[in-house]
XYZ file of C-alpha atoms in Angstrom:
67
model
C -20.272 2.420 -3.586
C -16.691 4.620 -4.014
C -13.662 3.940 -2.220
C -14.977 7.617 0.175
C -18.573 6.615 1.074
C -16.788 2.731 1.990
C -13.865 4.215 4.092
C -16.463 6.080 6.023
C -19.022 2.879 6.319
C -16.394 1.514 7.948
C -14.445 4.334 9.710
C -15.639 2.314 12.871
C -14.531 -0.630 12.121
C -11.546 -2.210 14.252
C -7.845 -1.851 12.582
C -7.510 -4.737 11.163
C -11.056 -4.786 9.191
C -9.880 -1.924 7.558
C -6.122 -3.626 6.245
C -8.576 -6.235 5.627
C -10.451 -3.832 3.237
C -8.096 -2.374 2.341
C -5.884 -5.562 1.314
C -9.019 -6.696 -0.808
C -9.823 -2.473 -2.884
C -5.878 -3.162 -4.253
C -5.792 -6.976 -4.976
C -8.712 -5.822 -7.338
C -7.152 -3.002 -9.072
C -4.750 -5.155 -11.310
C -2.331 -1.965 -11.955
C -2.836 -0.751 -8.742
C -1.349 -4.207 -7.036
C 1.281 -4.347 -10.599
C 2.325 -0.599 -8.938
C 3.016 -1.841 -5.471
C 4.473 -3.911 -6.646
C 6.784 -2.685 -9.188
C 8.043 -0.109 -6.410
C 8.257 -2.201 -4.041
C 10.362 -4.186 -6.200
C 12.750 -1.659 -6.931
C 13.137 -0.237 -3.003
C 14.012 -4.297 -2.071
C 16.782 -4.125 -5.670
C 18.731 -1.102 -4.691
C 19.512 -2.453 -0.779
C 22.874 -4.688 0.227
C 21.329 -6.319 2.170
C 17.943 -7.559 1.042
C 16.547 -8.863 4.340
C 16.148 -5.738 6.439
C 13.960 -4.846 7.493
C 11.567 -1.345 5.016
C 13.606 2.093 6.779
C 11.464 6.208 6.785
C 14.052 6.456 4.254
C 12.525 4.008 2.377
C 9.244 5.177 2.070
C 9.961 8.138 1.306
C 11.108 7.277 -2.151
C 7.551 5.097 -2.786
C 5.893 7.768 -4.403
C 3.738 5.517 -5.949
C 2.951 4.391 -2.218
C 2.236 7.723 -0.918
C -0.791 8.531 -2.725
């Protein structure tokens, strides 16, 4: 089953189920997981206040996450 078919299959499900499926699919692809972690670690590392929440500006700098 392809990812597109998978998402079409669960499209009528709840947000929680879609989120769980997304996390499962990402965790199965180690290269994707590593790149997301690298990108997020870079954003946290560039901050002066490490405990601050993500901002919209932070999100816009996430080139891999946008894909």
